[in-house]
Amino acid sequence: MRILHTSDWHLGRSFHRVPMLDAQAAYLDHLVSTVRTHEVDAVVVAGDVYDRAVPPLSAVELFDRALHRLAGLGVPTVMISGNHDSARRLGVGAGLMGRAGIHLRTDPAACGTPVVLADAHGDVAFYGLSYLEPALVRDTLKAPKGGHEAVLTAAMDQVRADLATRPAGTRSVVLAHAFVAGGEPSDSERDITVGGVAAVPAGVFDGVDYVALGHLHGSQQVTERVRYSGSPLAYSFSETHHRKTMWLIDLDAPGRITGERLDCPVPRPLARIRGRLDTLLEDPALDAHEQSWVEATLTDPARPPEPMARLQERFPHALSLVFEPDRDPDDPAGSYARRLAGRDDHQIAEDFVAHVRGGSGPDAPERAVLRAVFDDVRVDDAVREVSR
């Protein structure tokens, strides 16, 4: 069976205030063309179809057109909801769409109920593990108290239990939206850390033939059988060096896989440039970036006048400006952003406690309270988005 693995479309998202709907439409044209030209048997979409729980109408219309075209090709599509999607909204009409070969899997209670497709060698069971917010699905999955690893393990236990009841030789594919240990994140994914732990071990998914992951925006292999397709478009300058692709996966009769990365259309290349403003405006080595989307980091000791306007005379698509003056790292006037670089919200809060106490940071019980508060706020935000 030939499977096209994609994820993280984020329909409706902008890139530094630049609307991306046309680029997203071009990508979906490319997706449909790829399904046709590569004779794909099934498409899997591993979550974050939309960029937010209540997407703009233009994004919904784009999604609707894509589904009609995939259904028109007669190629089954299996998709799950991600942490940016509202699972309940995305799942509306799932039963009716399933009759057209578009299988939406958004209900955590149905983790162990697969979409079963067949090829010349028998059945392939596709299990959809939508994004599992631990605080919201723990009871549904009867998982012990804990974070992502606990709920994903409980979901995979249901998958393995169902698979054990199927005829010998049944192959299996799992779609999941999670941060799996070994994956390389970027700046454009929303934090899903619970209790200070973001990543789950790849071994959670043992026992299936292929795991199609979503959430991380870089295409990558965690193991031979566990892969991220990545987002088809760049959504932050941290993705400047990403090669945006989809996985074309061939699953043979015994369940062995081979994979090929298929490139996605690039609406405009990204470039990160760094130096003093006058140098950036004159350096001939930067000619190649004049039509790129540009993030410029200025190292001038003092902020130059009208830096963005001057940059855009040479780089008309410059979108982001960062100031990192050349200073001693211990200079108290150093960049606040530089001092925060690499720290998550919890670490910043701990630093603040240490600052107001004159150097004494929180003890273990206080750190636990801080962690619980951050988790509660994140879960409350998720609940509010879904209920809108």
PDB file of N, CA, C and O in Angstrom, residues 320-355:
ATOM      1  N   SER A 320      11.212  40.707   9.610  1.00  0.00           N
ATOM      2  CA  SER A 320      11.520  40.633  11.035  1.00  0.00           C
ATOM      3  C   SER A 320      12.861  41.306  11.309  1.00  0.00           C
ATOM      4  O   SER A 320      13.817  41.127  10.557  1.00  0.00           O
ATOM      5  N   LEU A 321      12.882  42.073  12.407  1.00  0.00           N
ATOM      6  CA  LEU A 321      14.086  42.796  12.776  1.00  0.00           C
ATOM      7  C   LEU A 321      14.413  42.465  14.235  1.00  0.00           C
ATOM      8  O   LEU A 321      13.564  42.581  15.121  1.00  0.00           O
ATOM      9  N   VAL A 322      15.651  42.028  14.462  1.00  0.00           N
ATOM     10  CA  VAL A 322      16.113  41.670  15.801  1.00  0.00           C
ATOM     11  C   VAL A 322      17.333  42.522  16.118  1.00  0.00           C
ATOM     12  O   VAL A 322      18.198  42.705  15.258  1.00  0.00           O
ATOM     13  N   PHE A 323      17.408  43.038  17.341  1.00  0.00           N
ATOM     14  CA  PHE A 323      18.561  43.843  17.746  1.00  0.00           C
ATOM     15  C   PHE A 323      19.385  43.064  18.761  1.00  0.00           C
ATOM     16  O   PHE A 323      18.901  42.684  19.831  1.00  0.00           O
ATOM     17  N   GLU A 324      20.629  42.799  18.404  1.00  0.00           N
ATOM     18  CA  GLU A 324      21.582  42.158  19.320  1.00  0.00           C
ATOM     19  C   GLU A 324      22.905  42.914  19.223  1.00  0.00           C
ATOM     20  O   GLU A 324      23.836  42.486  18.533  1.00  0.00           O
ATOM     21  N   PRO A 325      22.992  44.069  19.891  1.00  0.00           N
ATOM     22  CA  PRO A 325      24.218  44.881  19.803  1.00  0.00           C
ATOM     23  C   PRO A 325      25.447  44.091  20.248  1.00  0.00           C
ATOM     24  O   PRO A 325      25.372  43.252  21.149  1.00  0.00           O
ATOM     25  N   ASP A 326      26.562  44.361  19.591  1.00  0.00           N
ATOM     26  CA  ASP A 326      27.829  43.746  19.988  1.00  0.00           C
ATOM     27  C   ASP A 326      28.234  44.309  21.346  1.00  0.00           C
ATOM     28  O   ASP A 326      28.686  45.466  21.439  1.00  0.00           O
ATOM     29  N   ARG A 327      28.034  43.503  22.394  1.00  0.00           N
ATOM     30  CA  ARG A 327      28.385  43.915  23.739  1.00  0.00           C
ATOM     31  C   ARG A 327      28.960  42.729  24.482  1.00  0.00           C
ATOM     32  O   ARG A 327      28.742  41.581  24.107  1.00  0.00           O
ATOM     33  N   ASP A 328      29.644  43.022  25.562  1.00  0.00           N
ATOM     34  CA  ASP A 328      30.123  41.967  26.438  1.00  0.00           C
ATOM     35  C   ASP A 328      28.912  41.199  26.976  1.00  0.00           C
ATOM     36  O   ASP A 328      27.917  41.824  27.377  1.00  0.00           O
ATOM     37  N   PRO A 329      28.961  39.854  26.998  1.00  0.00           N
ATOM     38  CA  PRO A 329      27.810  39.081  27.495  1.00  0.00           C
ATOM     39  C   PRO A 329      27.379  39.464  28.903  1.00  0.00           C
ATOM     40  O   PRO A 329      26.211  39.295  29.265  1.00  0.00           O
ATOM     41  N   ASP A 330      28.312  39.972  29.725  1.00  0.00           N
ATOM     42  CA  ASP A 330      27.971  40.344  31.099  1.00  0.00           C
ATOM     43  C   ASP A 330      27.517  41.789  31.232  1.00  0.00           C
ATOM     44  O   ASP A 330      27.226  42.248  32.342  1.00  0.00           O
ATOM     45  N   ASP A 331      27.457  42.492  30.130  1.00  0.00           N
ATOM     46  CA  ASP A 331      27.017  43.889  30.160  1.00  0.00           C
ATOM     47  C   ASP A 331      25.566  43.943  30.639  1.00  0.00           C
ATOM     48  O   ASP A 331      24.682  43.343  30.024  1.00  0.00           O
ATOM     49  N   PRO A 332      25.278  44.678  31.747  1.00  0.00           N
ATOM     50  CA  PRO A 332      23.897  44.739  32.241  1.00  0.00           C
ATOM     51  C   PRO A 332      22.931  45.370  31.255  1.00  0.00           C
ATOM     52  O   PRO A 332      21.717  45.194  31.359  1.00  0.00           O
ATOM     53  N   ALA A 333      23.464  46.085  30.277  1.00  0.00           N
ATOM     54  CA  ALA A 333      22.591  46.679  29.255  1.00  0.00           C
ATOM     55  C   ALA A 333      22.336  45.723  28.101  1.00  0.00           C
ATOM     56  O   ALA A 333      21.736  46.098  27.103  1.00  0.00           O
ATOM     57  N   GLY A 334      22.809  44.484  28.231  1.00  0.00           N
ATOM     58  CA  GLY A 334      22.620  43.497  27.173  1.00  0.00           C
ATOM     59  C   GLY A 334      21.152  43.226  26.884  1.00  0.00           C
ATOM     60  O   GLY A 334      20.263  43.540  27.683  1.00  0.00           O
ATOM     61  N   SER A 335      20.908  42.650  25.756  1.00  0.00           N
ATOM     62  CA  SER A 335      19.541  42.406  25.285  1.00  0.00           C
ATOM     63  C   SER A 335      18.749  41.545  26.266  1.00  0.00           C
ATOM     64  O   SER A 335      19.204  40.489  26.707  1.00  0.00           O
ATOM     65  N   TYR A 336      17.557  42.032  26.619  1.00  0.00           N
ATOM     66  CA  TYR A 336      16.665  41.245  27.485  1.00  0.00           C
ATOM     67  C   TYR A 336      16.293  39.943  26.789  1.00  0.00           C
ATOM     68  O   TYR A 336      16.249  38.876  27.413  1.00  0.00           O
ATOM     69  N   ALA A 337      16.051  40.015  25.490  1.00  0.00           N
ATOM     70  CA  ALA A 337      15.697  38.804  24.743  1.00  0.00           C
ATOM     71  C   ALA A 337      16.826  37.783  24.792  1.00  0.00           C
ATOM     72  O   ALA A 337      16.584  36.585  24.885  1.00  0.00           O
ATOM     73  N   ARG A 338      18.092  38.284  24.739  1.00  0.00           N
ATOM     74  CA  ARG A 338      19.221  37.362  24.786  1.00  0.00           C
ATOM     75  C   ARG A 338      19.267  36.649  26.132  1.00  0.00           C
ATOM     76  O   ARG A 338      19.560  35.473  26.224  1.00  0.00           O
ATOM     77  N   ARG A 339      18.954  37.391  27.206  1.00  0.00           N
ATOM     78  CA  ARG A 339      18.979  36.773  28.529  1.00  0.00           C
ATOM     79  C   ARG A 339      17.877  35.734  28.694  1.00  0.00           C
ATOM     80  O   ARG A 339      18.002  34.791  29.484  1.00  0.00           O
ATOM     81  N   LEU A 340      16.784  35.889  27.952  1.00  0.00           N
ATOM     82  CA  LEU A 340      15.688  34.930  28.047  1.00  0.00           C
ATOM     83  C   LEU A 340      15.822  33.776  27.061  1.00  0.00           C
ATOM     84  O   LEU A 340      15.092  32.792  27.162  1.00  0.00           O
ATOM     85  N   ALA A 341      16.743  33.882  26.137  1.00  0.00           N
ATOM     86  CA  ALA A 341      16.862  32.872  25.078  1.00  0.00           C
ATOM     87  C   ALA A 341      17.084  31.489  25.683  1.00  0.00           C
ATOM     88  O   ALA A 341      17.924  31.302  26.575  1.00  0.00           O
ATOM     89  N   GLY A 342      16.321  30.507  25.191  1.00  0.00           N
ATOM     90  CA  GLY A 342      16.481  29.135  25.617  1.00  0.00           C
ATOM     91  C   GLY A 342      15.747  28.786  26.896  1.00  0.00           C
ATOM     92  O   GLY A 342      15.778  27.632  27.335  1.00  0.00           O
ATOM     93  N   ARG A 343      15.085  29.772  27.530  1.00  0.00           N
ATOM     94  CA  ARG A 343      14.358  29.507  28.769  1.00  0.00           C
ATOM     95  C   ARG A 343      12.870  29.381  28.475  1.00  0.00           C
ATOM     96  O   ARG A 343      12.309  30.181  27.737  1.00  0.00           O
ATOM     97  N   ASP A 344      12.223  28.394  29.107  1.00  0.00           N
ATOM     98  CA  ASP A 344      10.769  28.290  28.953  1.00  0.00           C
ATOM     99  C   ASP A 344      10.094  29.161  30.011  1.00  0.00           C
ATOM    100  O   ASP A 344      10.748  29.782  30.864  1.00  0.00           O
ATOM    101  N   ASP A 345       8.762  29.226  29.962  1.00  0.00           N
ATOM    102  CA  ASP A 345       8.022  30.109  30.865  1.00  0.00           C
ATOM    103  C   ASP A 345       8.290  29.780  32.329  1.00  0.00           C
ATOM    104  O   ASP A 345       8.398  30.675  33.178  1.00  0.00           O
ATOM    105  N   HIS A 346       8.368  28.479  32.627  1.00  0.00           N
ATOM    106  CA  HIS A 346       8.588  28.075  34.013  1.00  0.00           C
ATOM    107  C   HIS A 346       9.961  28.523  34.504  1.00  0.00           C
ATOM    108  O   HIS A 346      10.115  29.016  35.637  1.00  0.00           O
ATOM    109  N   GLN A 347      10.973  28.395  33.671  1.00  0.00           N
ATOM    110  CA  GLN A 347      12.314  28.822  34.065  1.00  0.00           C
ATOM    111  C   GLN A 347      12.378  30.341  34.256  1.00  0.00           C
ATOM    112  O   GLN A 347      13.052  30.836  35.165  1.00  0.00           O
ATOM    113  N   ILE A 348      11.665  31.070  33.398  1.00  0.00           N
ATOM    114  CA  ILE A 348      11.628  32.533  33.538  1.00  0.00           C
ATOM    115  C   ILE A 348      10.964  32.915  34.858  1.00  0.00           C
ATOM    116  O   ILE A 348      11.414  33.822  35.570  1.00  0.00           O
ATOM    117  N   ALA A 349       9.880  32.191  35.223  1.00  0.00           N
ATOM    118  CA  ALA A 349       9.209  32.464  36.495  1.00  0.00           C
ATOM    119  C   ALA A 349      10.145  32.174  37.671  1.00  0.00           C
ATOM    120  O   ALA A 349      10.180  32.938  38.652  1.00  0.00           O
ATOM    121  N   GLU A 350      10.907  31.079  37.580  1.00  0.00           N
ATOM    122  CA  GLU A 350      11.866  30.761  38.647  1.00  0.00           C
ATOM    123  C   GLU A 350      12.937  31.851  38.754  1.00  0.00           C
ATOM    124  O   GLU A 350      13.338  32.243  39.861  1.00  0.00           O
ATOM    125  N   ASP A 351      13.396  32.346  37.616  1.00  0.00           N
ATOM    126  CA  ASP A 351      14.385  33.428  37.619  1.00  0.00           C
ATOM    127  C   ASP A 351      13.818  34.677  38.286  1.00  0.00           C
ATOM    128  O   ASP A 351      14.522  35.391  39.014  1.00  0.00           O
ATOM    129  N   PHE A 352      12.541  34.946  38.032  1.00  0.00           N
ATOM    130  CA  PHE A 352      11.901  36.120  38.632  1.00  0.00           C
ATOM    131  C   PHE A 352      11.837  35.981  40.151  1.00  0.00           C
ATOM    132  O   PHE A 352      12.114  36.931  40.891  1.00  0.00           O
ATOM    133  N   VAL A 353      11.469  34.782  40.613  1.00  0.00           N
ATOM    134  CA  VAL A 353      11.428  34.545  42.059  1.00  0.00           C
ATOM    135  C   VAL A 353      12.808  34.788  42.670  1.00  0.00           C
ATOM    136  O   VAL A 353      12.950  35.447  43.711  1.00  0.00           O
ATOM    137  N   ALA A 354      13.843  34.255  42.006  1.00  0.00           N
ATOM    138  CA  ALA A 354      15.206  34.456  42.506  1.00  0.00           C
ATOM    139  C   ALA A 354      15.572  35.941  42.518  1.00  0.00           C
ATOM    140  O   ALA A 354      16.233  36.429  43.450  1.00  0.00           O
ATOM    141  N   HIS A 355      15.126  36.684  41.501  1.00  0.00           N
ATOM    142  CA  HIS A 355      15.441  38.113  41.403  1.00  0.00           C
ATOM    143  C   HIS A 355      14.807  38.889  42.557  1.00  0.00           C
ATOM    144  O   HIS A 355      15.492  39.687  43.231  1.00  0.00           O
TER     145      HIS A 355
END
